[in-house]
Amino acid sequence: MKKFCVFISVLLIFAVHVSADVSVKKLGDGNIEVTFFYGNPRAQEVVIAGDFTDWQNGALPMTKGEKGWTYVRIVPPGTVMKYKFISDGNWTEDLREPDKVDDGFGGHNGLVDVDVLVAAQSKSENAAAGAKRAGNLKFSTWSMLGYQMKWGDGTKDAKSDFDSAGLNLYSYLKISGEALPRLPMYIEVAVAEQKGFDNLYKRGKTDWADGWKNLLVDTIFDPIYYYGGQDKAKSYLGHLKMGLDTPYVNWTTGYKYAKLSPHQNVNWNTVDKEWEAGYNEVGGFNQFDFAPLFAKVLADTGVEADVVIAPNRSADRAGSQYGMYTYGWARFNIADFPQYIDLQYNGAYGKTYDRIFKEVMEHDIILGYQGIYGPVTVKANALWNRYGSYDNGDGTKTLYAPASSDVGLVDDNDNNFGNNSASNVNVSFGSDTVKATVGYRHRGIQANMMYVEQGADDHNNITDQLGFRNTQVIFGGADVMLLDNALTVGLDAQFTTVLNKDKDYYYDETTKFNNKDTALIKIKPHAAYDFNPYFDFPAKVDGYIRFDAVTKSDDEFKRKDKSAFIVAEAGVRYNQTFDTTVVKGLTATYAFDNLG
């Protein structure tokens, strides 16, 4: 036992004398003098090897001094070096290295980032052993708590009856930054993603007393369960989204309820920020973004570009169907006029790994262009679809229906370009006092856009962007700013007609026009006033009213009586900000909807 203790003591004494340091000194010419020190004067020969010496192939001798061995190297700012000592033929890690990285053999290489050491030295800190580059993680949270009351349940008889009331919470925790030096990462955790507003009162199901009791008890005892919607917890993770940034490609992956990374192609959002990786607790996606590579390649050219490739099993949002979206864009100038072009491909494939490309259900090609010519901006988008069907193996087939879409079952033999396409072309003018836009858009009977929600979670992002099926629309609008821009008045208008009279013509997502010669006209005057310029009062009020009219009696609006003209919508909103720590703002809104 004594021998063992003595042996440990000798090792400890020896370790005290074997030390190493890295120090830096900024030279007058801007370069950095880096001094490596290995504190073992008993060693007979010490060399330094690193990525700057081709490791052992070009290892450099260190100079022996009274207290140990030194090596001095002059490098420019921004230099990063990996290194190790070789003492009497033995690879030796610097135990006081400024930083370290895995050497791939179960140990570590020392890491010197001269900019970090110089910065630490300039702050009168120890630029040697204690100046390790630290991780830099940032934590943030985003939460939205809402309260809603609802009258009616969609039926005519219950239109004025009080139906439901409740609280709704969306809350996310996000961690981003560098987990370790040069290891950027981010983690997103969904704390609550509640659906609906009926947890305080629901006609025929929950009365007010039970609702408030439920709120009080569960807020105290299990708030995440309550504000998460009181649904049974799913197995494993609610969702996971993480990624890694490198000098050439940024990688992101997501699982279950994690959302795809959104993309906007000029007029259209072509990858929806609400599209899940797989809401059936399966599926997921990978995304490879080559922005860092293109930034290097196109540096100093005046051109910006990017390519993103995202293979996934998220084509149906449920996580059951393989798919892909990929897009590339470029931004450049022609004669000092900014230009932007965008090309995207979407694909929906098979549902099993062995038939992934044997069952190609959908192709989307999406083009986008924007040009800015002084006060005039030109925007254009075009979409074209091709569809497939499921082969049942017995000479029959099952038609394909795009996920989260209003299209329904598609005809894969329909080669009419108009039926399988959509477009939006508009020209706008902007000045200090006037803004105006005029444009045209169309949508074929089975034009669809993958990775964009329609009907899910109360989102209508396909029809909001493309319009309703088999329609074409001429639209325009103008705003005029008056009273030093305190007052804005404007008018928007739309004129809608059928695109192809051989197909059904849709008034909304499900309702068809009775007469294919009917034109729908919408006129919406609006105004807004900012009290601050004239009254030094931080408040704004804005409002609008929309009138709808049809040209054929077959499609007149039915309220108490039939009419070709109605007041369709109206609304007014008041917003005020407060310079207090508790209350930051107040928004009051009144809305009238005569279309439901």
Coordinates of C-alpha atoms in Angstrom, one line a residue:
M1 CA 0.0 0.0 0.0
K2 CA 2.9 2.4 0.8
K3 CA 4.4 1.7 -2.6
F4 CA 1.1 2.6 -4.3
C5 CA 0.8 5.8 -2.4
V6 CA 4.4 6.8 -3.2
F7 CA 3.8 6.0 -6.8
I8 CA 0.8 8.4 -6.9
S9 CA 2.8 11.1 -5.1
V10 CA 5.6 10.8 -7.7
L11 CA 3.1 11.1 -10.5
L12 CA 1.5 14.2 -9.0
I13 CA 4.8 15.9 -8.5
F14 CA 5.8 15.0 -12.1
A15 CA 2.5 16.4 -13.4
V16 CA 3.1 19.7 -11.6
H17 CA 6.3 20.2 -13.5
V18 CA 4.9 19.1 -16.9
S19 CA 2.9 22.2 -17.9
A20 CA 2.1 24.1 -21.1
D21 CA 0.9 27.5 -22.1
V22 CA 0.0 29.4 -25.3
S23 CA 0.4 33.1 -25.2
V24 CA -0.1 35.8 -27.9
K25 CA 1.3 39.2 -28.7
K26 CA 0.0 41.6 -31.3
L27 CA 2.8 43.0 -33.5
G28 CA 3.1 46.4 -35.0
D29 CA 2.4 45.1 -38.6
G30 CA -1.0 43.6 -37.5
N31 CA 0.2 40.0 -37.3
I32 CA 0.1 37.9 -34.1
E33 CA 3.1 36.3 -32.4
V34 CA 2.0 33.0 -30.9
T35 CA 4.3 31.3 -28.3
F36 CA 3.7 27.6 -27.4
F37 CA 5.3 26.5 -24.2
Y38 CA 5.8 22.9 -23.0
G39 CA 7.0 22.9 -19.3
N40 CA 9.0 19.7 -19.0
P41 CA 12.7 20.5 -18.8
R42 CA 13.5 16.8 -18.3
A43 CA 12.4 15.9 -21.8
Q44 CA 15.3 15.2 -24.2
E45 CA 13.5 16.2 -27.4
V46 CA 10.2 18.0 -28.0
V47 CA 8.6 18.9 -31.3
I48 CA 5.2 20.4 -32.1
A49 CA 2.9 19.0 -34.7
G50 CA -0.3 20.3 -36.0
D51 CA -2.5 21.1 -39.0
F52 CA 0.0 23.8 -39.9
T53 CA 2.9 21.2 -40.1
D54 CA 1.0 18.4 -41.8
W55 CA 1.2 16.9 -38.3
Q56 CA 4.1 14.5 -37.7
N57 CA 5.2 14.7 -41.4
G58 CA 6.5 18.2 -40.8
A59 CA 6.7 18.5 -37.0
L60 CA 8.8 21.4 -35.9
P61 CA 11.5 21.4 -33.2
M62 CA 10.9 23.4 -30.0
T63 CA 13.7 25.3 -28.3
K64 CA 14.8 24.2 -24.8
G65 CA 15.0 26.7 -22.1
E66 CA 15.6 26.7 -18.3
K67 CA 11.9 25.9 -17.5
G68 CA 10.9 24.0 -20.6
W69 CA 10.5 24.1 -24.4
T70 CA 9.1 27.0 -26.6
Y71 CA 8.1 27.4 -30.2
V72 CA 7.2 30.9 -31.6
R73 CA 5.2 31.3 -34.8
I74 CA 4.0 34.5 -36.5
V75 CA 0.5 34.3 -38.0
P76 CA -2.1 36.7 -39.4
P77 CA -5.3 37.6 -37.6
G78 CA -8.1 35.0 -38.0
T79 CA -5.7 32.1 -37.8
V80 CA -7.0 28.9 -36.1
M81 CA -4.5 26.1 -35.4
K82 CA -4.8 22.6 -34.0
Y83 CA -1.7 21.1 -32.4
K84 CA -0.1 18.5 -30.1
F85 CA 3.4 18.0 -28.6
I86 CA 5.6 15.0 -29.3
S87 CA 7.8 14.6 -26.3
D88 CA 10.6 12.0 -26.6
G89 CA 8.6 10.3 -29.3
N90 CA 5.3 10.3 -27.3
W91 CA 2.2 12.2 -28.5
T92 CA 1.3 14.5 -25.6
E93 CA -1.8 16.6 -25.2
D94 CA -1.4 20.1 -23.9
L95 CA -3.4 19.9 -20.6
R96 CA -3.6 23.7 -20.4
E97 CA -4.6 24.3 -24.0
P98 CA -6.7 27.4 -24.7
D99 CA -9.3 25.1 -26.3
K100 CA -9.6 21.6 -27.6
V101 CA -11.2 19.4 -30.2
D102 CA -11.6 15.7 -30.5
D103 CA -8.6 14.1 -32.3
G104 CA -10.5 11.2 -33.6
F105 CA -8.5 8.7 -31.6
G106 CA -10.2 9.1 -28.2
G107 CA -8.1 12.1 -27.1
H108 CA -7.9 15.8 -27.9
N109 CA -5.9 18.2 -30.0
G110 CA -5.2 21.7 -28.6
L111 CA -7.0 24.5 -30.4
V112 CA -5.7 28.0 -30.8
D113 CA -8.0 30.8 -32.1
V114 CA -5.6 33.8 -32.1
D115 CA -8.5 36.3 -32.4
V116 CA -10.1 34.9 -29.2
L117 CA -6.8 35.1 -27.3
V118 CA -6.0 38.6 -28.5
A119 CA -9.5 39.8 -27.5
A120 CA -9.1 38.2 -24.0
Q121 CA -5.7 39.8 -23.6
S122 CA -7.0 43.2 -24.6
K123 CA -9.5 42.9 -21.8
S124 CA -6.6 42.4 -19.3
E125 CA -7.6 38.8 -19.0
N126 CA -5.2 35.9 -19.0
A127 CA -4.6 35.2 -22.7
A128 CA -3.1 31.8 -22.0
A129 CA -4.5 28.9 -20.0
G130 CA -7.8 30.6 -18.9
A131 CA -8.7 32.1 -22.3
K132 CA -10.7 29.1 -23.5
R133 CA -13.3 29.8 -26.2
A134 CA -16.7 29.2 -24.5
G135 CA -20.0 28.0 -25.9
N136 CA -22.6 30.7 -26.4
L137 CA -26.1 29.4 -26.1
K138 CA -29.1 31.7 -26.0
F139 CA -32.5 30.9 -24.6
S140 CA -35.7 32.5 -25.8
T141 CA -39.4 31.8 -25.4
W142 CA -42.4 32.7 -27.5
S143 CA -45.9 32.4 -26.0
M144 CA -49.4 33.6 -27.0
L145 CA -52.4 33.3 -24.7
G146 CA -55.8 34.1 -26.2
Y147 CA -59.4 34.3 -25.1
Q148 CA -62.3 33.8 -27.5
M149 CA -66.1 33.6 -27.2
K150 CA -68.2 32.2 -30.0
W151 CA -71.9 32.4 -31.0
G152 CA -73.5 29.9 -33.3
D153 CA -72.4 26.5 -34.4
G154 CA -72.7 26.9 -38.2
T155 CA -76.3 26.0 -38.4
K156 CA -79.0 28.5 -39.2
D157 CA -81.2 27.8 -36.1
A158 CA -78.3 28.3 -33.7
K159 CA -76.8 31.4 -35.3
S160 CA -77.4 33.7 -32.4
D161 CA -76.9 31.2 -29.5
F162 CA -73.8 31.4 -27.3
D163 CA -71.8 28.4 -28.1
S164 CA -68.4 28.3 -26.5
A165 CA -65.6 30.3 -24.7
G166 CA -62.1 29.4 -23.6
L167 CA -58.4 30.1 -23.3
N168 CA -55.8 29.0 -25.8
L169 CA -52.1 28.9 -25.4
Y170 CA -49.2 28.5 -27.8
S171 CA -45.8 28.4 -26.1
Y172 CA -42.3 27.4 -27.4
L173 CA -38.9 27.3 -25.8
K174 CA -35.9 27.8 -28.1
I175 CA -32.2 27.4 -27.5
S176 CA -29.8 28.5 -30.2
G177 CA -26.1 29.4 -30.5
E178 CA -22.9 27.5 -30.1
A179 CA -23.2 24.4 -27.8
L180 CA -19.4 24.0 -28.1
P181 CA -16.9 26.1 -29.9
R182 CA -17.7 26.0 -33.6
L183 CA -20.7 23.7 -33.1
P184 CA -23.8 25.9 -33.8
M185 CA -27.0 24.2 -32.9
Y186 CA -30.6 24.9 -32.0
I187 CA -33.3 23.1 -30.1
E188 CA -37.0 23.9 -30.2
V189 CA -39.4 22.5 -27.6
A190 CA -43.2 22.8 -27.8
V191 CA -44.6 23.4 -24.4
A192 CA -48.2 24.0 -25.5
E193 CA -49.9 23.9 -28.9
Q194 CA -53.6 24.1 -27.8
K195 CA -56.4 23.8 -30.3
G196 CA -59.8 25.5 -29.9
F197 CA -61.4 27.9 -27.4
D198 CA -63.9 25.8 -25.6
N199 CA -62.3 24.8 -22.3
L200 CA -64.3 27.3 -20.2
Y201 CA -67.7 26.8 -21.7
K202 CA -69.1 24.5 -24.4
R203 CA -72.9 24.5 -25.0
G204 CA -74.3 21.1 -24.0
K205 CA -71.0 19.8 -22.7
T206 CA -69.2 22.1 -20.2
D207 CA -70.9 24.8 -18.0
W208 CA -69.1 27.9 -16.7
A209 CA -68.7 26.6 -13.2
D210 CA -66.9 23.4 -14.3
G211 CA -64.9 25.4 -16.8
W212 CA -63.5 27.9 -14.3
K213 CA -62.9 25.1 -11.7
N214 CA -61.0 23.2 -14.3
L215 CA -58.9 26.3 -15.1
L216 CA -58.1 27.0 -11.4
V217 CA -57.2 23.4 -10.5
D218 CA -55.2 22.5 -13.5
T219 CA -53.3 25.9 -13.5
I220 CA -52.1 25.0 -10.1
F221 CA -51.5 21.3 -10.4
D222 CA -50.7 20.5 -14.1
P223 CA -50.6 23.7 -16.2
I224 CA -48.8 22.2 -19.2
Y225 CA -51.4 19.5 -19.6
Y226 CA -54.2 22.0 -19.3
Y227 CA -52.8 24.7 -21.5
G228 CA -51.6 22.0 -24.0
G229 CA -55.2 21.2 -24.7
Q230 CA -55.9 18.4 -22.1
D231 CA -55.1 15.7 -24.7
K232 CA -53.5 12.4 -23.9
A233 CA -49.7 12.9 -24.1
K234 CA -48.1 11.3 -27.1
S235 CA -45.3 8.8 -26.7
Y236 CA -41.7 9.9 -27.0
L237 CA -41.3 13.5 -28.1
G238 CA -44.0 16.0 -28.9
H239 CA -41.7 17.2 -31.6
L240 CA -38.1 17.7 -32.2
K241 CA -36.3 20.1 -34.5
M242 CA -32.6 20.6 -34.6
G243 CA -29.8 21.5 -37.0
L244 CA -26.1 22.1 -37.6
D245 CA -24.5 24.9 -39.5
T246 CA -21.2 24.3 -41.4
P247 CA -19.1 26.4 -43.7
Y248 CA -20.7 24.8 -46.7
V249 CA -24.2 23.6 -45.8
N250 CA -26.7 24.2 -43.0
W251 CA -28.6 21.1 -42.1
T252 CA -32.0 20.9 -40.3
T253 CA -34.1 17.9 -39.4
G254 CA -37.5 17.7 -37.8
Y255 CA -39.8 15.0 -36.4
K256 CA -43.5 14.7 -35.7
Y257 CA -45.0 18.1 -35.0
A258 CA -41.9 20.1 -36.0
K259 CA -42.6 22.5 -38.8
L260 CA -40.8 22.7 -42.1
S261 CA -38.6 25.7 -42.7
P262 CA -40.7 28.2 -44.7
H263 CA -40.0 29.7 -48.1
Q264 CA -41.5 32.6 -49.9
N265 CA -41.4 32.6 -53.7
V266 CA -42.3 36.3 -54.6
N267 CA -46.1 36.5 -54.2
W268 CA -46.6 33.0 -52.7
N269 CA -45.5 31.2 -49.6
T270 CA -44.5 27.9 -51.2
V271 CA -43.4 26.1 -48.0
D272 CA -45.9 26.7 -45.2
K273 CA -44.5 27.6 -41.8
E274 CA -47.3 25.5 -40.3
W275 CA -46.6 22.3 -42.3
E276 CA -45.8 19.5 -39.8
A277 CA -43.1 16.8 -40.3
G278 CA -45.7 14.1 -39.4
Y279 CA -48.7 14.7 -37.1
N280 CA -49.3 10.9 -36.9
E281 CA -46.2 10.6 -34.8
V282 CA -44.2 9.3 -37.7
G283 CA -42.3 10.8 -40.6
G284 CA -39.9 13.7 -40.6
F285 CA -37.7 15.7 -42.9
N286 CA -34.1 16.7 -43.7
Q287 CA -33.2 20.1 -45.2
F288 CA -29.8 20.9 -46.7
D289 CA -29.3 24.7 -47.2
F290 CA -26.3 25.6 -49.3
A291 CA -26.3 29.3 -48.5
P292 CA -22.8 29.3 -46.9
L293 CA -21.3 27.6 -50.0
F294 CA -22.9 30.1 -52.4
A295 CA -21.9 33.0 -50.2
K296 CA -18.2 31.9 -50.5
V297 CA -18.5 31.2 -54.3
L298 CA -20.3 34.4 -55.1
A299 CA -18.4 36.7 -52.8
D300 CA -17.6 40.1 -54.4
T301 CA -19.7 39.3 -57.5
G302 CA -22.8 41.3 -56.6
V303 CA -24.9 38.2 -56.9
E304 CA -26.6 36.4 -54.1
A305 CA -28.0 32.8 -54.5
D306 CA -29.0 29.7 -52.6
V307 CA -30.1 26.2 -53.2
V308 CA -32.2 24.2 -50.7
I309 CA -32.8 20.4 -51.0
A310 CA -35.3 18.8 -48.5
P311 CA -36.1 15.1 -48.9
N312 CA -38.8 14.2 -46.4
R313 CA -41.6 11.9 -45.3
S314 CA -43.9 14.8 -44.8
A315 CA -45.6 15.1 -48.2
D316 CA -49.0 14.4 -46.6
R317 CA -48.3 16.2 -43.3
A318 CA -49.2 12.9 -41.5
G319 CA -45.7 11.5 -42.0
S320 CA -46.8 8.6 -44.2
Q321 CA -45.8 9.8 -47.6
Y322 CA -42.3 10.4 -49.0
G323 CA -41.7 13.6 -50.8
M324 CA -39.3 16.4 -51.6
Y325 CA -39.1 20.1 -52.0
T326 CA -36.1 21.8 -53.5
Y327 CA -35.7 25.4 -54.6
G328 CA -33.0 27.8 -55.9
W329 CA -33.1 31.5 -56.1
A330 CA -30.8 34.3 -57.2
R331 CA -30.7 38.0 -56.6
F332 CA -28.8 40.4 -58.9
N333 CA -28.9 43.7 -60.7
I334 CA -29.4 44.6 -64.3
A335 CA -28.5 48.2 -65.1
D336 CA -28.9 49.0 -61.4
F337 CA -32.4 47.5 -61.3
P338 CA -32.7 44.8 -58.7
Q339 CA -33.9 41.4 -60.0
Y340 CA -34.9 38.2 -58.2
I341 CA -35.7 34.8 -59.7
D342 CA -36.9 31.6 -58.0
L343 CA -37.5 28.1 -59.1
Q344 CA -39.0 25.4 -56.9
Y345 CA -39.9 21.7 -57.4
N346 CA -42.2 19.7 -55.1
G347 CA -42.8 16.0 -55.3
A348 CA -45.1 13.5 -53.7
Y349 CA -44.0 9.9 -53.9
G350 CA -44.8 6.4 -52.5
K351 CA -45.7 5.6 -48.9
T352 CA -43.2 2.7 -48.4
Y353 CA -39.4 2.8 -48.9
D354 CA -39.5 0.1 -51.5
R355 CA -42.0 1.9 -53.7
I356 CA -40.8 5.5 -53.1
F357 CA -40.2 6.3 -56.8
K358 CA -42.5 3.7 -58.3
E359 CA -45.6 5.7 -57.2
V360 CA -45.0 9.3 -58.1
M361 CA -48.3 11.1 -57.3
E362 CA -47.5 14.8 -57.8
H363 CA -45.0 17.1 -59.4
D364 CA -45.2 20.9 -58.8
I365 CA -43.1 23.4 -60.7
I366 CA -43.2 26.9 -59.4
L367 CA -41.5 29.9 -61.0
G368 CA -41.1 33.3 -59.5
Y369 CA -39.8 36.7 -60.7
Q370 CA -39.5 40.2 -59.2
G371 CA -38.0 43.2 -60.8
I372 CA -37.8 46.7 -59.2
Y373 CA -37.6 49.6 -61.7
G374 CA -37.5 52.7 -59.6
P375 CA -41.0 53.3 -58.1
V376 CA -42.4 50.4 -60.1
T377 CA -42.2 46.8 -59.0
V378 CA -43.2 43.8 -61.2
K379 CA -44.0 40.5 -59.6
A380 CA -44.9 37.2 -61.3
N381 CA -45.5 33.6 -60.2
A382 CA -46.5 30.6 -62.2
L383 CA -47.4 27.0 -61.1
W384 CA -47.8 23.8 -63.1
N385 CA -48.9 20.4 -61.7
R386 CA -48.7 16.9 -63.0
Y387 CA -50.3 14.0 -61.2
G388 CA -50.2 10.2 -61.0
S389 CA -52.4 7.5 -59.5
Y390 CA -52.0 4.3 -57.4
D391 CA -51.7 1.1 -59.4
N392 CA -53.8 -1.6 -57.7
G393 CA -52.0 -4.4 -59.7
D394 CA -55.2 -5.8 -61.2
G395 CA -55.6 -3.4 -64.1
T396 CA -57.4 -0.8 -61.9
K397 CA -56.1 2.3 -60.3
T398 CA -56.9 4.5 -57.3
L399 CA -57.0 8.3 -57.9
Y400 CA -54.7 10.5 -55.9
A401 CA -55.9 13.3 -53.7
P402 CA -53.4 16.0 -52.6
A403 CA -53.0 16.3 -48.8
S404 CA -54.4 19.4 -47.0
S405 CA -55.9 20.7 -50.2
D406 CA -59.3 21.7 -51.6
V407 CA -58.6 19.9 -54.9
G408 CA -59.8 16.4 -54.0
L409 CA -59.4 13.5 -56.3
V410 CA -57.4 14.5 -59.4
D411 CA -57.6 13.3 -63.0
D412 CA -54.1 12.1 -63.9
N413 CA -55.1 12.0 -67.6
D414 CA -56.1 15.7 -67.8
N415 CA -53.4 17.3 -70.0
N416 CA -55.2 20.7 -70.2
F417 CA -52.5 23.2 -69.1
G418 CA -55.0 25.7 -67.7
N419 CA -56.7 23.0 -65.5
N420 CA -53.3 22.2 -63.9
S421 CA -51.8 25.6 -63.6
A422 CA -52.0 28.9 -61.6
S423 CA -50.5 32.3 -61.9
N424 CA -50.3 35.7 -60.3
V425 CA -48.9 38.7 -62.2
N426 CA -49.0 42.2 -60.7
V427 CA -47.5 45.6 -61.1
S428 CA -47.3 48.1 -58.2
F429 CA -46.3 51.8 -57.9
G430 CA -45.1 53.4 -54.7
S431 CA -44.3 57.0 -53.8
D432 CA -44.4 59.0 -50.6
T433 CA -48.1 59.7 -51.0
V434 CA -49.5 57.1 -53.4
K435 CA -49.3 53.3 -53.5
A436 CA -51.2 51.4 -56.2
T437 CA -51.3 47.8 -57.6
V438 CA -53.0 46.2 -60.6
G439 CA -52.8 42.5 -61.4
Y440 CA -54.2 39.3 -62.8
R441 CA -54.3 35.8 -61.3
H442 CA -55.8 32.5 -62.3
R443 CA -56.2 29.0 -60.9
G444 CA -57.2 25.8 -62.7
I445 CA -59.7 23.3 -61.5
Q446 CA -57.0 21.0 -60.0
A447 CA -54.1 23.4 -59.5
N448 CA -52.5 22.6 -56.1
M449 CA -49.5 23.6 -54.1
M450 CA -47.8 21.0 -51.9
Y451 CA -46.5 21.9 -48.5
V452 CA -49.1 24.6 -48.2
E453 CA -52.1 24.1 -45.8
Q454 CA -55.7 24.3 -46.8
G455 CA -58.4 23.6 -44.2
A456 CA -56.0 22.3 -41.6
D457 CA -55.8 24.2 -38.3
D458 CA -58.3 26.8 -39.8
H459 CA -55.7 27.8 -42.4
N460 CA -56.8 28.6 -46.0
N461 CA -53.3 29.3 -47.4
I462 CA -53.9 27.8 -50.8
T463 CA -57.1 29.7 -51.6
D464 CA -55.8 32.8 -50.0
Q465 CA -52.8 32.8 -52.4
L466 CA -54.1 31.0 -55.6
G467 CA -57.8 31.9 -55.3
F468 CA -60.7 29.4 -55.7
R469 CA -60.6 26.6 -58.3
N470 CA -61.4 27.4 -61.9
T471 CA -61.4 31.1 -61.5
Q472 CA -59.6 34.1 -63.0
V473 CA -59.4 37.4 -61.2
I474 CA -58.5 41.0 -62.3
F475 CA -57.6 42.9 -59.1
G476 CA -56.3 46.4 -58.2
G477 CA -56.0 48.8 -55.4
A478 CA -54.7 52.2 -54.4
D479 CA -53.9 54.0 -51.2
V480 CA -53.4 57.8 -50.8
M481 CA -51.5 59.2 -47.8
L482 CA -52.8 62.6 -46.6
L483 CA -52.1 65.1 -43.7
D484 CA -48.4 64.3 -43.6
N485 CA -49.2 60.6 -43.8
A486 CA -51.4 60.7 -40.7
L487 CA -54.4 59.7 -42.8
T488 CA -54.6 56.9 -45.4
V489 CA -57.6 56.3 -47.6
G490 CA -57.8 53.5 -50.2
L491 CA -59.9 51.3 -52.4
D492 CA -59.4 47.7 -53.4
A493 CA -61.4 45.9 -56.1
Q494 CA -61.7 42.4 -57.6
F495 CA -63.5 41.1 -60.7
T496 CA -63.8 37.3 -60.8
T497 CA -65.0 35.1 -63.7
V498 CA -64.8 31.4 -64.7
L499 CA -61.6 30.1 -66.3
N500 CA -62.8 27.0 -68.1
K501 CA -66.6 26.7 -68.7
D502 CA -66.2 22.9 -69.1
K503 CA -65.4 22.6 -65.4
D504 CA -67.2 23.5 -62.2
Y505 CA -66.7 27.1 -61.1
Y506 CA -66.2 27.7 -57.4
Y507 CA -67.4 30.6 -55.3
D508 CA -65.5 29.4 -52.3
E509 CA -63.8 26.2 -51.2
T510 CA -66.9 24.0 -51.6
T511 CA -69.7 26.1 -53.1
K512 CA -70.1 26.2 -56.9
F513 CA -71.6 29.0 -59.0
N514 CA -74.9 28.0 -60.5
N515 CA -74.3 30.0 -63.7
K516 CA -70.9 29.8 -65.3
D517 CA -71.4 33.3 -66.8
T518 CA -71.7 34.9 -63.4
A519 CA -69.1 37.5 -62.5
L520 CA -68.3 38.3 -58.9
I521 CA -67.4 41.9 -58.0
K522 CA -65.8 42.9 -54.7
I523 CA -65.2 46.6 -53.7
K524 CA -63.5 47.4 -50.4
P525 CA -62.9 51.0 -49.3
H526 CA -60.7 51.4 -46.3
A527 CA -59.1 54.1 -44.2
A528 CA -56.6 54.5 -41.3
Y529 CA -55.6 57.4 -39.1
D530 CA -52.5 57.8 -36.9
F531 CA -53.0 60.3 -34.0
N532 CA -49.3 60.7 -33.2
P533 CA -48.2 63.2 -35.9
Y534 CA -50.8 65.9 -34.9
F535 CA -51.8 65.0 -31.4
D536 CA -48.6 63.4 -30.0
F537 CA -50.8 60.5 -28.9
P538 CA -49.6 56.9 -29.6
A539 CA -52.8 55.5 -31.1
K540 CA -54.1 54.4 -34.5
V541 CA -57.6 53.6 -35.8
D542 CA -58.4 51.8 -39.0
G543 CA -61.4 50.3 -40.7
Y544 CA -62.9 48.9 -43.9
I545 CA -66.2 47.8 -45.5
R546 CA -66.5 45.4 -48.3
F547 CA -69.4 45.2 -50.8
D548 CA -70.0 42.1 -53.0
A549 CA -72.1 41.9 -56.1
V550 CA -72.9 39.2 -58.7
T551 CA -74.0 39.8 -62.3
K552 CA -76.5 36.9 -62.7
S553 CA -79.7 36.2 -60.8
D554 CA -78.9 32.5 -60.6
D555 CA -76.2 33.3 -58.0
E556 CA -77.8 36.1 -56.0
F557 CA -77.0 36.1 -52.3
K558 CA -79.6 34.6 -50.1
R559 CA -80.3 36.3 -46.8
K560 CA -83.9 37.1 -45.9
D561 CA -84.4 37.9 -49.5
K562 CA -82.3 37.3 -52.6
S563 CA -80.1 40.1 -53.6
A564 CA -77.4 40.7 -56.2
F565 CA -75.6 43.1 -53.8
I566 CA -74.6 42.7 -50.1
V567 CA -72.4 44.3 -47.4
A568 CA -70.1 41.3 -47.1
E569 CA -67.7 42.4 -44.4
A570 CA -66.8 45.3 -42.2
G571 CA -64.4 46.0 -39.4
V572 CA -62.8 48.7 -37.2
R573 CA -59.7 48.4 -35.0
Y574 CA -58.2 50.7 -32.4
N575 CA -54.6 50.3 -31.3
Q576 CA -52.8 52.2 -28.6
T577 CA -49.3 51.7 -27.0
F578 CA -48.4 52.5 -23.4
D579 CA -45.0 53.5 -22.0
T580 CA -45.3 51.3 -18.9
T581 CA -43.6 48.1 -17.8
V582 CA -46.8 46.2 -17.2
V583 CA -49.1 47.1 -20.0
K584 CA -47.5 47.7 -23.4
G585 CA -50.5 48.1 -25.6
L586 CA -54.2 47.8 -26.1
T587 CA -56.0 46.6 -29.2
A588 CA -59.8 46.6 -29.6
T589 CA -61.5 45.2 -32.7
Y590 CA -65.0 45.0 -34.0
A591 CA -65.7 42.7 -37.0
F592 CA -68.9 42.1 -39.1
D593 CA -69.2 39.0 -41.3
N594 CA -72.2 38.6 -43.5
L595 CA -70.9 35.6 -45.4
G596 CA -71.1 32.9 -42.7

